[in-house]
PDB file of C-alpha atoms in Angstrom:
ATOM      1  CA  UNK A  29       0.000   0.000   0.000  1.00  0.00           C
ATOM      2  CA  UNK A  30       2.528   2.383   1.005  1.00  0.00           C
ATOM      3  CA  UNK A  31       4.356   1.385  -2.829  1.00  0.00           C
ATOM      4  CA  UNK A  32       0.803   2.464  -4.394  1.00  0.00           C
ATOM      5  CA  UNK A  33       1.034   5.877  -2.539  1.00  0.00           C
ATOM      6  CA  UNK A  34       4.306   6.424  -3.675  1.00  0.00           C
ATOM      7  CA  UNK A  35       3.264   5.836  -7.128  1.00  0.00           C
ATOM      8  CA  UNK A  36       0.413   8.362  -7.295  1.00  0.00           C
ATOM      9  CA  UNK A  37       0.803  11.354  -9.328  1.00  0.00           C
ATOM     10  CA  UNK A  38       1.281  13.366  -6.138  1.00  0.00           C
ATOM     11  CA  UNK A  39       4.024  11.568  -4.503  1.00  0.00           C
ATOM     12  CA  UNK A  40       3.988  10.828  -1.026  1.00  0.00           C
ATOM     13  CA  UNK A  41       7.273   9.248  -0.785  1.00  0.00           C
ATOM     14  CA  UNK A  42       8.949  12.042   1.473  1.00  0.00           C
ATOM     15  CA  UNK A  43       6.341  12.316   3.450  1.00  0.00           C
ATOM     16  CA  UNK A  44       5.862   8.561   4.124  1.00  0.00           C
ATOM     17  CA  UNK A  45       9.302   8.751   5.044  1.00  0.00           C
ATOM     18  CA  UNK A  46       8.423  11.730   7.642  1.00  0.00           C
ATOM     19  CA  UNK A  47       5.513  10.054   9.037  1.00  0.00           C
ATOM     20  CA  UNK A  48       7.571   7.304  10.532  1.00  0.00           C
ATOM     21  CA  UNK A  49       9.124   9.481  12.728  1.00  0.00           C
ATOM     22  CA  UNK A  50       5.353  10.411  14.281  1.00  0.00           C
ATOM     23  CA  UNK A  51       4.900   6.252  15.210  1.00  0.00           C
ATOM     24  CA  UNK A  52       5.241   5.817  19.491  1.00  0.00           C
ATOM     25  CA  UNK A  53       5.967  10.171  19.753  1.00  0.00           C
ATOM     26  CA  UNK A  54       2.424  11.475  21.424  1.00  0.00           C
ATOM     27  CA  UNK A  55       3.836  14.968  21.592  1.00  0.00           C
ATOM     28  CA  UNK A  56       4.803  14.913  17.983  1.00  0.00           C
ATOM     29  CA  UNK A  57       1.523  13.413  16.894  1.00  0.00           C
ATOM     30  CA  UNK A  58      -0.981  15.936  19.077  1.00  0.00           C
ATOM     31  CA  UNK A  59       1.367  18.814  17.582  1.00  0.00           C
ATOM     32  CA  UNK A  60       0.920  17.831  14.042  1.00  0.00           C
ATOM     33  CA  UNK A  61      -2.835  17.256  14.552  1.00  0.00           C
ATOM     34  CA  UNK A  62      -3.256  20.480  16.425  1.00  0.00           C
ATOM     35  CA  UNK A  63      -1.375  22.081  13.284  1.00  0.00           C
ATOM     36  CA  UNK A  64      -3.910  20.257  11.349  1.00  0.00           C
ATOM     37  CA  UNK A  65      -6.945  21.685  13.187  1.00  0.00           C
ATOM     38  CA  UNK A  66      -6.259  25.029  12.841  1.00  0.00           C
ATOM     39  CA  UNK A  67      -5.824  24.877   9.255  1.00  0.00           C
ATOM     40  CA  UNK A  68      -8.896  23.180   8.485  1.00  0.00           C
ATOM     41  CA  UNK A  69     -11.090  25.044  10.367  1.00  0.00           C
ATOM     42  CA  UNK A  70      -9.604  28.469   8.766  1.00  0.00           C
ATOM     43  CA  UNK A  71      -9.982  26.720   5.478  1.00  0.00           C
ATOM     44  CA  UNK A  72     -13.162  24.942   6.033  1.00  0.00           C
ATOM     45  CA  UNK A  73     -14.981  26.189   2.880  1.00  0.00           C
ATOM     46  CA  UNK A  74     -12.305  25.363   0.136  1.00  0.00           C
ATOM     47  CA  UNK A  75     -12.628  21.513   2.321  1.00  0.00           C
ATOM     48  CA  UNK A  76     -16.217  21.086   2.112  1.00  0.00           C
ATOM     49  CA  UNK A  77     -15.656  18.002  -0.594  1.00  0.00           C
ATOM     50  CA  UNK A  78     -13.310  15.907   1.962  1.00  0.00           C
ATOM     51  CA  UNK A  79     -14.168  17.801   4.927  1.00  0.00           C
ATOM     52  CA  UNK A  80     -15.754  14.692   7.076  1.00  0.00           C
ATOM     53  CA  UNK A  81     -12.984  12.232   5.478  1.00  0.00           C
ATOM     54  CA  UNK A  82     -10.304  14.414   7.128  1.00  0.00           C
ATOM     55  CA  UNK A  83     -11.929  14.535  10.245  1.00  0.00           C
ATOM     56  CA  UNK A  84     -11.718  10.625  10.215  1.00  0.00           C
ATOM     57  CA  UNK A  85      -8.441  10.459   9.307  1.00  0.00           C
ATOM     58  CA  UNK A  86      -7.891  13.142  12.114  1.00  0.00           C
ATOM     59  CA  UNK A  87     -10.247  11.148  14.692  1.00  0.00           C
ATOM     60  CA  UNK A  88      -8.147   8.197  13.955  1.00  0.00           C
ATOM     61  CA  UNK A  89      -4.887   9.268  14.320  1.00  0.00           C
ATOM     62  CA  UNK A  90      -5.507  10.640  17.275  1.00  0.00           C
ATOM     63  CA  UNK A  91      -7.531   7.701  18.870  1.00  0.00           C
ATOM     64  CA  UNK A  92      -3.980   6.035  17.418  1.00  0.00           C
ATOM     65  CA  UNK A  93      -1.471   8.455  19.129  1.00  0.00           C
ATOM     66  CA  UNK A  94      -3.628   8.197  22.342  1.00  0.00           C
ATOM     67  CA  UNK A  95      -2.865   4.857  22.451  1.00  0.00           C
ATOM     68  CA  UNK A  96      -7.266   4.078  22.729  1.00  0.00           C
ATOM     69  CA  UNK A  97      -7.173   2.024  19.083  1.00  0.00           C
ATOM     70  CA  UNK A  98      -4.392   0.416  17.803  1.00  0.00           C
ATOM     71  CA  UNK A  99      -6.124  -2.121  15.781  1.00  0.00           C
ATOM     72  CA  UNK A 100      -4.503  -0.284  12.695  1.00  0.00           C
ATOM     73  CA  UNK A 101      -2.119  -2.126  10.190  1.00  0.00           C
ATOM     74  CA  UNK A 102       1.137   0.208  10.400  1.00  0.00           C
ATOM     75  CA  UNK A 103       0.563   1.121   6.695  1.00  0.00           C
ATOM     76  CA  UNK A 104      -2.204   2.428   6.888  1.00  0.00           C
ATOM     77  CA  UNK A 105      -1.168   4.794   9.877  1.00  0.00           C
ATOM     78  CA  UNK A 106       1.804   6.022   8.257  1.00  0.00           C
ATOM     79  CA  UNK A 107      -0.917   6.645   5.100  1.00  0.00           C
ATOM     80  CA  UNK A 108      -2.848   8.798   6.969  1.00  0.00           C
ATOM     81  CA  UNK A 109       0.050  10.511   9.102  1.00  0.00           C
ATOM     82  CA  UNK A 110       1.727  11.131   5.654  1.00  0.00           C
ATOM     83  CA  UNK A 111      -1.628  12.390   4.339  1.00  0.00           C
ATOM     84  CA  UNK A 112      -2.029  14.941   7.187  1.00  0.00           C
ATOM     85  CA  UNK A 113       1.378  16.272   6.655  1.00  0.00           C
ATOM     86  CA  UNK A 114       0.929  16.816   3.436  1.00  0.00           C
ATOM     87  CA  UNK A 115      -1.927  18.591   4.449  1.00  0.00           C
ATOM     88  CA  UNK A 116      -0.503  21.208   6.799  1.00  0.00           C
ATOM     89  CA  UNK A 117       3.020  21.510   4.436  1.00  0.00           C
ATOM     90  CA  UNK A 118       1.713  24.995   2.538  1.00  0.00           C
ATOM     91  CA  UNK A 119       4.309  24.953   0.191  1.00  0.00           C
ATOM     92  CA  UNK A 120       3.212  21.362  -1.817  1.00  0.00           C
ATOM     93  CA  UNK A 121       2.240  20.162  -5.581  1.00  0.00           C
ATOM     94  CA  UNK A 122       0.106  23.397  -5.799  1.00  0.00           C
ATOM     95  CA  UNK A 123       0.689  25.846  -2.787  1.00  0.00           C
ATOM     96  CA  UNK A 124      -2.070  26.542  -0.336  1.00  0.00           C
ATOM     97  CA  UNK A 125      -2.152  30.140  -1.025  1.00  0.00           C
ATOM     98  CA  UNK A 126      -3.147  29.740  -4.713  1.00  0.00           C
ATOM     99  CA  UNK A 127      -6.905  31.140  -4.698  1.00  0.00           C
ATOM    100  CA  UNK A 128      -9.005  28.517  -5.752  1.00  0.00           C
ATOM    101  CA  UNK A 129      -6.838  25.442  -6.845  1.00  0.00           C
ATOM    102  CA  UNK A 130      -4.417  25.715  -3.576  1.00  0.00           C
ATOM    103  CA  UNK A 131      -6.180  22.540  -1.916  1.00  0.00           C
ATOM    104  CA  UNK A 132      -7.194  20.733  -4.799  1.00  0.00           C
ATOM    105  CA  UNK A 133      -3.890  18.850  -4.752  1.00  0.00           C
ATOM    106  CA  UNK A 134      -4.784  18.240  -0.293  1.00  0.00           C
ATOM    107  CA  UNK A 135      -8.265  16.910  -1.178  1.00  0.00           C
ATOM    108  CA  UNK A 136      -6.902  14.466  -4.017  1.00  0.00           C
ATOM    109  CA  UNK A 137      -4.142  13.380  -1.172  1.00  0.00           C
ATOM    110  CA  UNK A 138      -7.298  12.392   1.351  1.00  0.00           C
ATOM    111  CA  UNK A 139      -9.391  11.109  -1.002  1.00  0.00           C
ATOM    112  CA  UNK A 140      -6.712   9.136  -2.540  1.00  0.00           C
ATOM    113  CA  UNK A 141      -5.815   8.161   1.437  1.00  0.00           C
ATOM    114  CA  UNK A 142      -9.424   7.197   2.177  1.00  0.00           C
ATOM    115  CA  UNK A 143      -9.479   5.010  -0.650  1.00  0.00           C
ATOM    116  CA  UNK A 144      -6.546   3.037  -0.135  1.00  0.00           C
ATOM    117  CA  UNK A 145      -7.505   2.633   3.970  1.00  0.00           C
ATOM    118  CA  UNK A 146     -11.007   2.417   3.597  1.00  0.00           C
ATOM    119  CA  UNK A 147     -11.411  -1.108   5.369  1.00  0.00           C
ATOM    120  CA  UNK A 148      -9.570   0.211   8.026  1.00  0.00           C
ATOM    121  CA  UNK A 149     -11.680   3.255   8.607  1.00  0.00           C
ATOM    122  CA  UNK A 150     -14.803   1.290   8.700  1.00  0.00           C
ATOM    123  CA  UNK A 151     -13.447  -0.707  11.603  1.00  0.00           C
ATOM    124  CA  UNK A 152     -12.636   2.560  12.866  1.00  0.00           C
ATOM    125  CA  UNK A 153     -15.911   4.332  12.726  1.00  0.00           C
ATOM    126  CA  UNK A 154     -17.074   1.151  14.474  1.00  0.00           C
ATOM    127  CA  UNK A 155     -15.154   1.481  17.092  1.00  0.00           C
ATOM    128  CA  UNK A 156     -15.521   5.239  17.484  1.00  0.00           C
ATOM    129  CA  UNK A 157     -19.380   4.800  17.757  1.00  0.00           C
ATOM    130  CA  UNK A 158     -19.025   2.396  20.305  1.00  0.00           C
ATOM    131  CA  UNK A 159     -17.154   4.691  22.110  1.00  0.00           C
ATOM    132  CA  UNK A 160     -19.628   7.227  22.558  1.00  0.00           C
ATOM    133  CA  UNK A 161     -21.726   6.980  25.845  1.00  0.00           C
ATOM    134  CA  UNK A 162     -24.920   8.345  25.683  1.00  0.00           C
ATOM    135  CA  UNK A 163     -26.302   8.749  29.076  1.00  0.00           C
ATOM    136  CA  UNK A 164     -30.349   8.252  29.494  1.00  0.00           C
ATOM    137  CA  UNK A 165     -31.783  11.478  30.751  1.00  0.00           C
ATOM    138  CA  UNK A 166     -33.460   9.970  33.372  1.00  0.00           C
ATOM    139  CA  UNK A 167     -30.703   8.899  34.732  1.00  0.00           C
ATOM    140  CA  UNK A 168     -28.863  11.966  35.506  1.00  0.00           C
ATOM    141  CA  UNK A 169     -28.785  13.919  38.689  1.00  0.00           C
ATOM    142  CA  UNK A 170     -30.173  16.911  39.538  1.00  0.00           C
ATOM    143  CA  UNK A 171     -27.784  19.883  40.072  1.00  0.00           C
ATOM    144  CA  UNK A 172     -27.507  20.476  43.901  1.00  0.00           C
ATOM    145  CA  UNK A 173     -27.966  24.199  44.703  1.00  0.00           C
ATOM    146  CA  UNK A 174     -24.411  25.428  44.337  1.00  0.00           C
ATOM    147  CA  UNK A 175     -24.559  23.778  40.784  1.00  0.00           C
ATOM    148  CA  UNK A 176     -27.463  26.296  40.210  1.00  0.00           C
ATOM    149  CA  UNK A 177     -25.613  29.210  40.636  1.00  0.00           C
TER     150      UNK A 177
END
């Protein structure tokens, strides 16, 4: 898999390379993704075509840096950990600050990523949603008075 990245028009290959150096380093990893956040919520608009694929690939690198899911082939998080820094590099294929085209070349890079990973991001999502606790309403307590305040 990481060969058929390599071999897409937009080559990865330096930032596969990179990404390896993200693998067991949490601080490393939450920088990057924080990096990551920040430009895709300023950029949100010019995303809106791979906007909830990048949030996966965010969710799931981060569930992976955290340690909480791990059931990822290393290939596939060194795809998405090269994808995301490709992502935040401004200066790629077609620079960021080209009006209009500047993340076509980032989308292409996620969608390629989601394409080639896509097995492993549906056992992700299943995870993730099993995750989430939803508490009955019922259930809860009722704030004591200082809680009011």
């Amino acid at each position: 898999m990481a060969e058929e990245i390599k071999e897409s028009k937009i080559s990865l290959g330096k930032y596969l390379e990179k990404a390896r150096s993200y693998l067991g380093n949490t601080e490393k990893s939450n920088e990057l993704l924080d990096n990551a956040d920040k430009k895709s919520a300023k950029n949100r608009r010019s995303l809106d075509d791979v906007w909830e694929p990048l949030q996966l690939l965010f969710g799931m690198f981060r569930s992976y840096a955290k340690k909480e899911y791990t059931e990822i082939p290393t290939r596939s998080i060194l795809a998405i950990i090269a994808a995301i820094l490709y992502f935040v590099t401004p200066i790629d294929f077609i620079p960021d600050f080209i009006l209009g085209l500047g993340f076509a070349d980032d989308a292409a890079v996620i969608a390629f990523t989601v394409k080639q990973i896509q097995d492993d991001l549906e056992k992700y999502k299943l995870w993730s949603e099993k995750q989430t606790i939803t508490i009955d309403p019922e259930q809860q307590e009722e704030p004591n008075e200082s809680e009011k305040l």
